[in-house]
Tab-separated table of C-alpha atoms in Angstrom:
chain	number	residue	atom	x	y	z
C	1	UNK	CA	56.835	-15.387	210.849
C	2	UNK	CA	58.144	-18.910	212.200
C	3	UNK	CA	60.133	-19.540	208.813
C	4	UNK	CA	64.066	-19.656	210.521
C	5	UNK	CA	66.482	-21.780	209.883
C	6	UNK	CA	64.057	-22.088	206.437
C	7	UNK	CA	64.266	-20.116	203.068
C	8	UNK	CA	62.152	-20.458	200.190
C	9	UNK	CA	64.107	-21.225	196.606
C	10	UNK	CA	63.149	-20.655	193.535
C	11	UNK	CA	63.921	-22.308	189.859
C	12	UNK	CA	67.226	-22.314	188.596
C	13	UNK	CA	68.332	-21.161	192.331
C	14	UNK	CA	71.776	-23.555	193.976
C	15	UNK	CA	71.227	-25.507	196.405
C	16	UNK	CA	73.628	-26.270	199.137
C	17	UNK	CA	76.140	-29.388	199.060
C	18	UNK	CA	74.652	-32.571	200.684
C	19	UNK	CA	71.534	-31.734	200.649
C	20	UNK	CA	68.687	-33.986	200.923
C	21	UNK	CA	65.333	-34.118	198.138
C	22	UNK	CA	62.955	-36.870	197.998
C	23	UNK	CA	61.783	-36.874	194.541
C	24	UNK	CA	64.870	-36.249	192.172
C	25	UNK	CA	62.179	-34.525	189.612
C	26	UNK	CA	62.080	-31.003	191.520
C	27	UNK	CA	65.642	-30.677	191.028
C	28	UNK	CA	68.344	-30.411	188.092
C	29	UNK	CA	71.697	-30.861	187.846
C	30	UNK	CA	73.683	-27.905	186.114
C	31	UNK	CA	77.279	-27.212	186.308
C	32	UNK	CA	77.880	-29.890	189.016
C	33	UNK	CA	75.317	-28.458	191.223
C	34	UNK	CA	72.098	-29.196	192.505
C	35	UNK	CA	69.539	-26.594	190.964
C	36	UNK	CA	65.721	-25.983	192.274
C	37	UNK	CA	63.564	-26.404	189.646
C	38	UNK	CA	59.967	-25.753	191.552
C	39	UNK	CA	59.097	-23.025	193.903
C	40	UNK	CA	60.007	-25.046	197.375
C	41	UNK	CA	61.415	-24.132	200.894
C	42	UNK	CA	65.305	-25.301	201.933
C	43	UNK	CA	65.384	-26.559	206.122
C	44	UNK	CA	68.929	-24.796	206.573
C	45	UNK	CA	69.636	-27.671	208.614
C	46	UNK	CA	72.762	-29.776	209.452
C	47	UNK	CA	71.589	-31.694	206.057
C	48	UNK	CA	69.777	-29.232	204.367
C	49	UNK	CA	66.222	-30.761	202.687
C	50	UNK	CA	64.510	-29.155	199.718
C	51	UNK	CA	60.771	-29.426	200.483
C	52	UNK	CA	59.035	-28.597	197.174
C	53	UNK	CA	55.810	-26.322	197.540
C	54	UNK	CA	54.096	-28.104	194.803
C	55	UNK	CA	54.129	-31.175	193.398
C	56	UNK	CA	52.713	-33.180	190.475
C	57	UNK	CA	51.285	-36.437	191.201
C	58	UNK	CA	53.189	-39.112	188.960
C	59	UNK	CA	51.470	-43.065	189.205
C	60	UNK	CA	54.082	-45.871	190.943
C	61	UNK	CA	52.377	-49.633	190.631
C	62	UNK	CA	51.434	-50.457	194.003
C	63	UNK	CA	50.111	-47.342	194.849
C	64	UNK	CA	46.881	-46.589	196.731
C	65	UNK	CA	44.806	-44.256	195.572
C	66	UNK	CA	41.684	-42.398	195.490
C	67	UNK	CA	40.053	-42.085	192.099
C	68	UNK	CA	36.822	-40.460	190.243
C	69	UNK	CA	35.025	-41.477	188.000
C	70	UNK	CA	35.469	-39.313	185.249
C	71	UNK	CA	33.824	-41.481	182.044
C	72	UNK	CA	32.297	-44.529	181.620
C	73	UNK	CA	33.380	-46.698	178.553
C	74	UNK	CA	32.069	-50.074	177.417
C	75	UNK	CA	34.543	-52.448	179.179
C	76	UNK	CA	36.419	-49.936	181.512
C	77	UNK	CA	36.162	-46.785	183.165
C	78	UNK	CA	38.261	-43.843	183.211
C	79	UNK	CA	39.497	-42.497	186.256
C	80	UNK	CA	40.809	-38.803	187.072
C	81	UNK	CA	43.442	-39.650	190.075
C	82	UNK	CA	44.667	-35.785	190.375
C	83	UNK	CA	47.447	-36.943	188.337
C	84	UNK	CA	48.155	-35.444	184.838
C	85	UNK	CA	47.568	-39.178	183.567
C	86	UNK	CA	44.233	-40.648	183.190
C	87	UNK	CA	43.787	-44.004	185.141
C	88	UNK	CA	41.757	-47.280	183.110
C	89	UNK	CA	39.471	-49.255	185.772
C	90	UNK	CA	38.986	-52.903	183.578
C	91	UNK	CA	34.804	-53.811	184.128
C	92	UNK	CA	36.105	-57.240	184.422
C	93	UNK	CA	38.846	-56.401	187.724
C	94	UNK	CA	36.302	-54.505	189.440
C	95	UNK	CA	33.053	-56.899	188.683
C	96	UNK	CA	35.653	-59.921	189.649
C	97	UNK	CA	33.674	-61.733	187.059
C	98	UNK	CA	33.795	-62.475	183.188
C	99	UNK	CA	31.858	-58.821	181.963
C	100	UNK	CA	29.056	-59.180	178.296
C	101	UNK	CA	28.297	-55.502	177.563
C	102	UNK	CA	25.440	-56.592	175.498
C	103	UNK	CA	23.546	-58.164	178.707
C	104	UNK	CA	24.674	-55.913	181.312
C	105	UNK	CA	25.700	-51.636	181.955
C	106	UNK	CA	28.804	-50.602	183.256
C	107	UNK	CA	26.583	-47.613	184.644
C	108	UNK	CA	25.072	-49.945	187.479
C	109	UNK	CA	28.038	-50.121	189.375
C	110	UNK	CA	29.758	-47.148	189.102
C	111	UNK	CA	29.171	-43.810	187.721
C	112	UNK	CA	30.928	-40.815	187.055
C	113	UNK	CA	31.466	-38.770	190.043
C	114	UNK	CA	31.917	-42.067	192.354
C	115	UNK	CA	35.074	-42.844	193.870
C	116	UNK	CA	36.460	-45.337	194.382
C	117	UNK	CA	39.817	-46.556	196.476
C	118	UNK	CA	42.223	-48.588	194.105
C	119	UNK	CA	45.927	-49.642	193.301
C	120	UNK	CA	47.710	-48.860	190.226
C	121	UNK	CA	48.669	-52.217	188.815
C	122	UNK	CA	50.900	-50.988	186.259
C	123	UNK	CA	52.521	-47.806	184.305
C	124	UNK	CA	55.054	-47.269	182.179
C	125	UNK	CA	54.521	-43.906	180.744
C	126	UNK	CA	53.858	-45.845	177.333
C	127	UNK	CA	50.421	-46.619	178.584
C	128	UNK	CA	47.536	-45.007	180.756
C	129	UNK	CA	47.636	-46.160	184.727
C	130	UNK	CA	45.687	-49.670	185.276
C	131	UNK	CA	43.942	-49.899	188.409
C	132	UNK	CA	42.688	-52.641	190.665
C	133	UNK	CA	40.772	-53.329	193.140
C	134	UNK	CA	41.208	-57.154	193.442
C	135	UNK	CA	42.469	-56.286	197.379
C	136	UNK	CA	41.252	-56.170	200.753
C	137	UNK	CA	39.360	-52.742	201.364
C	138	UNK	CA	39.451	-51.445	197.373
C	139	UNK	CA	36.633	-50.976	196.100
C	140	UNK	CA	33.514	-48.562	195.946
C	141	UNK	CA	33.861	-45.442	198.403
C	142	UNK	CA	29.778	-45.717	199.552
C	143	UNK	CA	30.347	-42.953	202.650
C	144	UNK	CA	32.048	-40.368	203.901
C	145	UNK	CA	33.836	-37.367	202.612
C	146	UNK	CA	36.570	-36.874	200.165
C	147	UNK	CA	39.342	-34.268	201.071
C	148	UNK	CA	41.757	-32.783	198.435
C	149	UNK	CA	45.010	-31.690	199.238
C	150	UNK	CA	48.041	-31.070	197.084
C	151	UNK	CA	49.932	-33.813	197.257
C	152	UNK	CA	53.273	-32.100	198.406
C	153	UNK	CA	51.055	-32.015	201.687
C	154	UNK	CA	50.503	-35.894	201.821
C	155	UNK	CA	54.032	-36.371	204.044
C	156	UNK	CA	52.415	-33.474	206.439
C	157	UNK	CA	49.239	-34.919	207.009
C	158	UNK	CA	50.686	-38.397	207.851
C	159	UNK	CA	53.449	-36.788	210.084
C	160	UNK	CA	56.545	-38.333	210.954
C	161	UNK	CA	56.021	-42.034	211.361
C	162	UNK	CA	52.245	-41.278	211.544
C	163	UNK	CA	51.887	-38.856	214.474
C	164	UNK	CA	50.177	-36.437	212.582
C	165	UNK	CA	47.324	-39.022	211.375
C	166	UNK	CA	46.815	-40.820	214.546
C	167	UNK	CA	46.680	-37.576	216.285
C	168	UNK	CA	43.768	-37.103	213.982
C	169	UNK	CA	42.394	-40.338	214.106
C	170	UNK	CA	42.155	-40.618	218.489
C	171	UNK	CA	41.094	-36.446	218.544
C	172	UNK	CA	38.273	-37.370	216.064
C	173	UNK	CA	37.336	-40.958	216.722
C	174	UNK	CA	37.351	-40.973	212.815
C	175	UNK	CA	38.430	-43.652	210.311
C	176	UNK	CA	41.158	-41.107	207.634
C	177	UNK	CA	42.735	-43.297	205.347
C	178	UNK	CA	45.329	-40.364	203.160
C	179	UNK	CA	45.903	-41.729	199.712
C	180	UNK	CA	49.464	-40.265	198.206
C	181	UNK	CA	47.677	-38.827	195.013
C	182	UNK	CA	46.643	-36.621	197.286
C	183	UNK	CA	42.748	-36.810	198.350
C	184	UNK	CA	41.766	-38.471	201.775
C	185	UNK	CA	38.657	-40.099	202.892
C	186	UNK	CA	37.056	-39.716	206.146
C	187	UNK	CA	34.882	-41.591	207.324
C	188	UNK	CA	33.610	-40.501	210.768
C	189	UNK	CA	30.699	-42.450	213.260
C	190	UNK	CA	29.302	-38.924	214.066
C	191	UNK	CA	28.784	-37.041	210.470
C	192	UNK	CA	29.462	-33.942	212.191
C	193	UNK	CA	32.782	-34.653	213.175
C	194	UNK	CA	33.811	-34.617	209.498
C	195	UNK	CA	33.741	-31.125	209.036
C	196	UNK	CA	35.972	-30.866	211.776
C	197	UNK	CA	38.727	-32.776	210.252
C	198	UNK	CA	38.383	-31.512	206.568
C	199	UNK	CA	39.136	-27.920	208.591
C	200	UNK	CA	41.987	-29.944	210.398
C	201	UNK	CA	43.437	-31.324	207.232
C	202	UNK	CA	43.428	-27.025	205.480
C	203	UNK	CA	44.913	-26.373	208.357
C	204	UNK	CA	47.370	-28.886	208.014
C	205	UNK	CA	47.995	-28.110	204.321
C	206	UNK	CA	48.078	-24.495	204.652
C	207	UNK	CA	50.474	-24.312	207.264
C	208	UNK	CA	52.784	-27.365	206.715
C	209	UNK	CA	55.943	-25.507	207.235
C	210	UNK	CA	55.350	-24.361	210.645
C	211	UNK	CA	56.835	-26.041	213.318
C	212	UNK	CA	55.393	-27.385	216.569
C	213	UNK	CA	52.068	-28.272	213.683
C	214	UNK	CA	50.622	-31.247	215.855
C	215	UNK	CA	50.063	-29.731	218.728
C	216	UNK	CA	48.496	-26.633	217.452
C	217	UNK	CA	45.945	-29.101	215.441
C	218	UNK	CA	45.296	-30.630	218.156
C	219	UNK	CA	44.300	-26.882	219.986
C	220	UNK	CA	41.934	-26.342	217.103
C	221	UNK	CA	40.431	-29.379	216.588
C	222	UNK	CA	39.195	-28.653	220.463
C	223	UNK	CA	38.911	-25.549	220.162
C	224	UNK	CA	36.325	-26.575	217.567
C	225	UNK	CA	34.952	-29.239	218.886
C	226	UNK	CA	33.935	-26.889	221.742
C	227	UNK	CA	32.470	-24.278	219.891
C	228	UNK	CA	30.289	-26.410	217.948
C	229	UNK	CA	29.389	-28.901	220.187
C	230	UNK	CA	30.774	-31.899	218.917
C	231	UNK	CA	31.384	-34.843	221.205
F	1	UNK	CA	62.668	0.624	159.076
F	2	UNK	CA	64.256	3.698	158.362
F	3	UNK	CA	63.232	6.726	160.602
F	4	UNK	CA	60.590	9.046	159.956
F	5	UNK	CA	61.614	12.984	158.978
F	6	UNK	CA	60.542	15.425	161.791
F	7	UNK	CA	60.178	12.803	165.344
F	8	UNK	CA	63.329	13.040	168.158
F	9	UNK	CA	63.650	10.117	168.924
F	10	UNK	CA	67.548	11.068	171.342
F	11	UNK	CA	67.519	14.936	172.688
F	12	UNK	CA	70.918	17.075	173.217
F	13	UNK	CA	71.551	15.579	176.737
F	14	UNK	CA	71.226	11.733	175.087
F	15	UNK	CA	68.063	10.811	176.913
F	16	UNK	CA	65.248	9.184	174.595
F	17	UNK	CA	61.492	10.657	174.451
F	18	UNK	CA	60.249	9.447	177.629
F	19	UNK	CA	62.968	10.573	179.179
F	20	UNK	CA	65.060	7.669	180.220
F	21	UNK	CA	68.862	6.967	179.655
F	22	UNK	CA	69.497	4.326	176.844
F	23	UNK	CA	70.560	1.876	178.934
F	24	UNK	CA	67.340	2.070	181.163
F	25	UNK	CA	64.615	-0.256	181.451
F	26	UNK	CA	61.122	0.917	181.483
F	27	UNK	CA	59.354	0.438	184.991
F	28	UNK	CA	58.539	-3.414	185.670
F	29	UNK	CA	55.622	-4.387	187.963
F	30	UNK	CA	55.317	-8.465	188.172
F	31	UNK	CA	52.209	-10.142	189.709
F	32	UNK	CA	51.952	-13.567	190.337
F	33	UNK	CA	48.744	-15.843	190.653
F	34	UNK	CA	46.844	-13.248	189.342
F	35	UNK	CA	43.859	-16.083	188.097
F	36	UNK	CA	41.817	-17.945	190.142
F	37	UNK	CA	41.035	-20.792	187.941
F	38	UNK	CA	44.367	-20.814	186.118
F	39	UNK	CA	47.017	-23.665	187.504
F	40	UNK	CA	49.619	-21.055	187.662
F	41	UNK	CA	49.374	-17.295	186.792
F	42	UNK	CA	51.516	-14.238	185.792
F	43	UNK	CA	50.464	-10.432	185.309
F	44	UNK	CA	53.654	-8.635	184.162
F	45	UNK	CA	53.789	-4.850	182.888
F	46	UNK	CA	57.376	-3.114	180.944
F	47	UNK	CA	56.090	0.179	181.300
F	48	UNK	CA	52.803	0.278	179.181
F	49	UNK	CA	52.620	-3.048	177.676
F	50	UNK	CA	50.844	-5.272	180.069
F	51	UNK	CA	50.831	-9.089	178.990
F	52	UNK	CA	48.683	-12.425	181.332
F	53	UNK	CA	49.905	-15.063	181.593
F	54	UNK	CA	47.609	-18.511	182.666
F	55	UNK	CA	49.047	-21.666	182.743
F	56	UNK	CA	46.992	-25.102	182.863
F	57	UNK	CA	48.696	-28.616	183.056
F	58	UNK	CA	50.667	-30.759	182.953
F	59	UNK	CA	47.661	-32.623	181.590
F	60	UNK	CA	46.184	-35.048	179.324
F	61	UNK	CA	46.029	-33.234	175.910
F	62	UNK	CA	42.921	-32.954	174.337
F	63	UNK	CA	43.628	-33.758	170.478
F	64	UNK	CA	45.514	-37.004	171.339
F	65	UNK	CA	47.517	-36.465	168.605
F	66	UNK	CA	49.540	-33.733	169.368
F	67	UNK	CA	51.258	-35.759	172.496
F	68	UNK	CA	54.858	-36.771	172.088
F	69	UNK	CA	55.794	-40.370	173.330
F	70	UNK	CA	58.941	-38.981	174.949
F	71	UNK	CA	57.659	-35.515	177.043
F	72	UNK	CA	55.291	-33.246	177.585
F	73	UNK	CA	54.154	-30.591	174.610
F	74	UNK	CA	53.924	-27.045	175.358
F	75	UNK	CA	51.479	-25.550	173.679
F	76	UNK	CA	51.252	-21.915	173.540
F	77	UNK	CA	48.968	-19.082	172.723
F	78	UNK	CA	49.877	-15.560	172.330
F	79	UNK	CA	47.265	-13.588	171.447
F	80	UNK	CA	46.599	-10.025	171.430
F	81	UNK	CA	43.313	-8.390	172.726
F	82	UNK	CA	41.433	-6.727	170.577
F	83	UNK	CA	41.575	-3.544	172.811
F	84	UNK	CA	45.378	-4.101	173.575
F	85	UNK	CA	46.438	-1.345	170.832
F	86	UNK	CA	45.345	1.878	169.512
F	87	UNK	CA	42.821	0.783	166.487
F	88	UNK	CA	41.224	-2.103	166.931
F	89	UNK	CA	42.804	-5.035	166.602
F	90	UNK	CA	41.014	-8.301	164.749
F	91	UNK	CA	40.779	-10.557	167.576
F	92	UNK	CA	41.247	-13.805	164.708
F	93	UNK	CA	45.004	-15.095	165.314
F	94	UNK	CA	46.909	-13.267	162.755
F	95	UNK	CA	50.358	-14.547	160.811
F	96	UNK	CA	52.156	-12.479	163.345
F	97	UNK	CA	50.747	-13.917	166.094
F	98	UNK	CA	50.816	-17.812	165.224
F	99	UNK	CA	54.859	-16.960	164.374
F	100	UNK	CA	55.357	-15.227	167.627
F	101	UNK	CA	53.397	-18.300	169.765
F	102	UNK	CA	55.792	-20.677	167.977
F	103	UNK	CA	59.242	-18.361	168.671
F	104	UNK	CA	57.950	-18.017	172.243
F	105	UNK	CA	57.086	-21.776	172.658
F	106	UNK	CA	60.723	-22.352	171.199
F	107	UNK	CA	62.379	-19.880	174.280
F	108	UNK	CA	60.253	-22.057	176.646
F	109	UNK	CA	60.638	-25.564	175.537
F	110	UNK	CA	64.749	-25.581	176.482
F	111	UNK	CA	63.773	-24.617	180.109
F	112	UNK	CA	60.978	-26.474	180.563
F	113	UNK	CA	61.715	-30.154	182.363
F	114	UNK	CA	59.339	-31.569	179.845
F	115	UNK	CA	61.433	-35.004	180.068
F	116	UNK	CA	59.234	-36.034	183.139
F	117	UNK	CA	56.070	-35.716	181.590
F	118	UNK	CA	55.409	-37.599	178.832
F	119	UNK	CA	52.261	-37.904	176.678
F	120	UNK	CA	50.854	-34.424	178.642
F	121	UNK	CA	50.507	-31.397	177.266
F	122	UNK	CA	51.017	-28.115	178.818
F	123	UNK	CA	49.281	-24.906	177.961
F	124	UNK	CA	50.229	-21.577	178.131
F	125	UNK	CA	47.768	-18.462	177.250
F	126	UNK	CA	49.505	-15.401	177.150
F	127	UNK	CA	46.940	-12.242	176.324
F	128	UNK	CA	48.797	-8.831	175.500
F	129	UNK	CA	45.854	-6.487	177.459
F	130	UNK	CA	48.073	-3.616	176.221
F	131	UNK	CA	50.900	-3.484	173.501
F	132	UNK	CA	53.738	-0.383	173.782
F	133	UNK	CA	56.295	-2.624	171.935
F	134	UNK	CA	58.201	-5.465	172.991
F	135	UNK	CA	55.368	-7.431	173.456
F	136	UNK	CA	56.796	-11.262	173.093
F	137	UNK	CA	59.709	-10.128	175.734
F	138	UNK	CA	57.505	-9.295	178.287
F	139	UNK	CA	55.204	-12.422	177.383
F	140	UNK	CA	58.160	-14.678	177.746
F	141	UNK	CA	58.608	-13.636	181.200
F	142	UNK	CA	54.971	-13.367	182.407
F	143	UNK	CA	54.673	-17.088	181.004
F	144	UNK	CA	58.249	-17.995	182.637
F	145	UNK	CA	56.546	-16.783	185.992
F	146	UNK	CA	53.186	-18.328	185.678
F	147	UNK	CA	54.997	-21.661	184.590
F	148	UNK	CA	56.774	-21.373	188.030
F	149	UNK	CA	53.367	-20.208	189.582
F	150	UNK	CA	51.849	-23.767	188.441
F	151	UNK	CA	54.517	-25.501	190.088
F	152	UNK	CA	56.144	-27.102	186.772
F	153	UNK	CA	59.956	-28.050	186.932
F	154	UNK	CA	62.259	-25.682	184.739
F	155	UNK	CA	65.789	-25.631	184.995
F	156	UNK	CA	64.931	-21.654	185.312
F	157	UNK	CA	63.967	-18.648	185.341
F	158	UNK	CA	63.474	-16.736	181.736
F	159	UNK	CA	63.058	-12.998	181.170
F	160	UNK	CA	63.275	-11.186	177.933
F	161	UNK	CA	63.941	-7.553	176.819
F	162	UNK	CA	64.582	-5.667	172.821
F	163	UNK	CA	67.310	-4.058	172.273
F	164	UNK	CA	66.903	-1.078	169.471
F	165	UNK	CA	68.671	1.471	167.597
F	166	UNK	CA	67.458	4.351	167.503
F	167	UNK	CA	69.317	7.928	165.802
F	168	UNK	CA	72.065	5.517	165.642
F	169	UNK	CA	71.972	4.830	169.779
F	170	UNK	CA	71.886	1.480	171.274
F	171	UNK	CA	68.811	1.628	173.658
F	172	UNK	CA	67.066	-0.831	175.906
F	173	UNK	CA	64.037	-1.602	176.120
F	174	UNK	CA	62.510	-0.017	173.255
F	175	UNK	CA	58.820	1.253	173.133
F	176	UNK	CA	56.411	1.134	169.826
F	177	UNK	CA	57.487	4.459	169.297
F	178	UNK	CA	61.068	3.978	168.976
F	179	UNK	CA	60.497	0.408	167.292
F	180	UNK	CA	58.548	1.791	164.446
F	181	UNK	CA	61.073	5.279	164.065
F	182	UNK	CA	64.167	3.262	164.541
F	183	UNK	CA	66.882	1.410	163.067
F	184	UNK	CA	66.597	-2.094	164.416
F	185	UNK	CA	65.168	-4.117	166.928
F	186	UNK	CA	66.424	-7.148	168.922
F	187	UNK	CA	64.407	-9.252	171.386
F	188	UNK	CA	66.717	-11.399	173.541
F	189	UNK	CA	65.736	-14.184	175.795
F	190	UNK	CA	67.915	-15.996	178.227
F	191	UNK	CA	68.070	-18.215	181.300
F	192	UNK	CA	71.072	-16.339	183.166
F	193	UNK	CA	71.130	-18.896	185.352
F	194	UNK	CA	71.952	-21.572	183.101
F	195	UNK	CA	73.876	-19.406	181.013
F	196	UNK	CA	71.608	-19.837	178.096
F	197	UNK	CA	70.080	-17.728	175.287
F	198	UNK	CA	66.644	-18.920	174.239
F	199	UNK	CA	65.205	-16.198	172.129
F	200	UNK	CA	67.477	-13.966	169.673
F	201	UNK	CA	65.717	-12.059	167.023
F	202	UNK	CA	66.873	-9.189	164.657
F	203	UNK	CA	65.021	-6.549	163.110
F	204	UNK	CA	66.675	-4.027	160.616
F	205	UNK	CA	70.607	-3.554	160.778
F	206	UNK	CA	73.476	-4.133	162.986
F	207	UNK	CA	76.780	-3.917	162.844
F	208	UNK	CA	78.980	-7.095	164.257
F	209	UNK	CA	80.169	-4.826	166.962
F	210	UNK	CA	76.642	-3.481	167.803
F	211	UNK	CA	75.154	-6.876	168.067
F	212	UNK	CA	77.881	-7.984	170.786
F	213	UNK	CA	77.215	-4.229	172.568
F	214	UNK	CA	73.247	-4.902	172.271
F	215	UNK	CA	73.563	-8.469	173.379
F	216	UNK	CA	75.717	-7.621	176.248
F	217	UNK	CA	72.699	-5.218	176.717
F	218	UNK	CA	69.768	-7.136	177.027
F	219	UNK	CA	71.385	-10.079	178.864
F	220	UNK	CA	72.800	-7.674	181.778
F	221	UNK	CA	69.079	-6.115	181.402
F	222	UNK	CA	67.668	-9.664	181.733
F	223	UNK	CA	69.782	-10.331	184.832
F	224	UNK	CA	67.904	-7.657	186.677
F	225	UNK	CA	64.512	-8.846	185.103
F	226	UNK	CA	65.276	-12.812	186.572
F	227	UNK	CA	66.249	-11.629	189.938
F	228	UNK	CA	62.934	-9.397	190.291
F	229	UNK	CA	61.037	-12.677	189.023
F	230	UNK	CA	62.511	-14.342	192.015
F	231	UNK	CA	61.614	-11.306	194.436
F	232	UNK	CA	58.064	-11.906	193.324
F	233	UNK	CA	57.740	-15.240	193.828
F	234	UNK	CA	59.518	-15.366	197.273
F	235	UNK	CA	57.336	-12.685	198.589
F	236	UNK	CA	53.865	-14.149	196.934
F	237	UNK	CA	55.052	-17.529	199.091
F	238	UNK	CA	56.016	-15.844	202.228
F	239	UNK	CA	53.319	-13.610	202.154
F	240	UNK	CA	50.949	-16.388	202.346
F	241	UNK	CA	52.810	-17.693	205.044
F	242	UNK	CA	52.499	-14.761	207.356
F	243	UNK	CA	49.182	-14.671	206.420
F	244	UNK	CA	48.814	-18.352	208.520
F	245	UNK	CA	50.366	-16.389	210.550
F	246	UNK	CA	47.677	-14.486	212.383
C-alpha cells in the first residue's frame, strides 16, 4: 500500500508541531497543541501537512459555484450549492432586467433540476448566500454533464498548478470546469468522451492520496479510449 | 434499587454472573459506515446491547425555528426498537427516551465544533436494536463514531460506559441483570483526549469513596473504548485505500 510517509489521523489526535493546515476549521487547538477535528491524512514530510478526507463546503464571496435549482419562489430561485446553506438567486439578477411576477413566470427561465454556474456575491452567515450570474461565462448550464465529488478532493482534480486538469483537458479534448463546491461541468465535442472523463474523475477522487496519480490517470484514460474506441 | 433475594451476582471467586471480572468490559464490536443513505453511520455492540447510529448534516433544518444564529443545532433522537427488549416496547417515544435524547445531546454538544456551521442542524439518530443495559453509553459511543464518519469537525472522540454496584462490589459495564438487581448504576461518558467528562449520572447510592473509585474505573475503560474507536476509523479508511490499489 502506498501510504508511505502518510498516516491516517482521527479526531482528537495531536498533530506534530509546525503542521501545515489549509483550512483551520478542521483542526482545534487544545493545550497549546494542534489537534485534528476530522479524519484526515497526515503527510509526514519535512513540513508535515494535514489534509482532511472530507470537507463541508461553506460559501465565500467570489466563489464560482455550480448550483442545482431546488425550488422556485415568486421573485427568486433557491439553489442547492452542495453546502449546508441554500443559496438565493434573484430573478432580476438572472434576467438582467426588472421582473414583474404578475406578468411573467420564473419557471419559464429556470426549473427545478436545472444547473446554473454562478458567483457567490455575499454570505455573512446571518443570511443565506446570494448568487449572481451577471458576469461572463455564468448562467444556466445547457449542455454537457455535471459530475459531483467530495469538496475536499477539488484541489486534487485541479492538481498542482492545474497539472491534473490540464492533462484531463488535453487527453480528452473536453472543456472541464471544476467548481469549488465539488461539482464539475464537462462539455465535450464528442459525447462519448464524457463517460471517460467521469471515470477518470472518479479515479482521482478515490485515489486522491496516491503519488504519481497524474500519470496513472493518463494511462487509464488512454486505456478507456482504446477499449471504447473513442477518439 | 435493592437486590432481589436468591440472585447471586458475584460468585465465591469474585466473578460476575456472566464470568467477567469486576473491572472487565463486555466484548465490544464497532463498525463504521454501515448505512448508505446517511452522511455517517456506526453500529456499536457492547455484549448484547446493540446500537445503530446515523448522522445527517450539517444541513438547513426542516423546522427553521430551531436554528441558532451562532452555531449548529444538534438534534438527537434516542429510540428503542420495539423488538429491542424481551417484551415488545411501544414504538412511541417514551418519557425516558425523550430525556435520554436530551442527555446524549448534551454529552455531544460539548464535543462537536458547532460554532463552525451556524444556522444549520446536525441530526443524530440512535436506534437501540437490542437492549441489555448500558444503552445510553453505547449510544454515545456509536454517535461519536458516526459523527467522525460524517466528517463533522469535533474536538475529540467520546466514549461511554456505566459502572454499577452489585453485592457491594463496584463492577464495570453492567448489563440489564446487574442493573436491575444491583445497588447503583453510574453511566459516564468522556473524551479522554481533551480530559473532559461529558455525561455523569448516578442512580442509586454510592459513598464518596466509591464514586471516586467508580469514576476512575469508568474513565480508564473509556480510554480503552476511545482507542478502539480510533482503531476502527483508521482501519476503515485504510481498507478503502488498500482496496483501490488492487
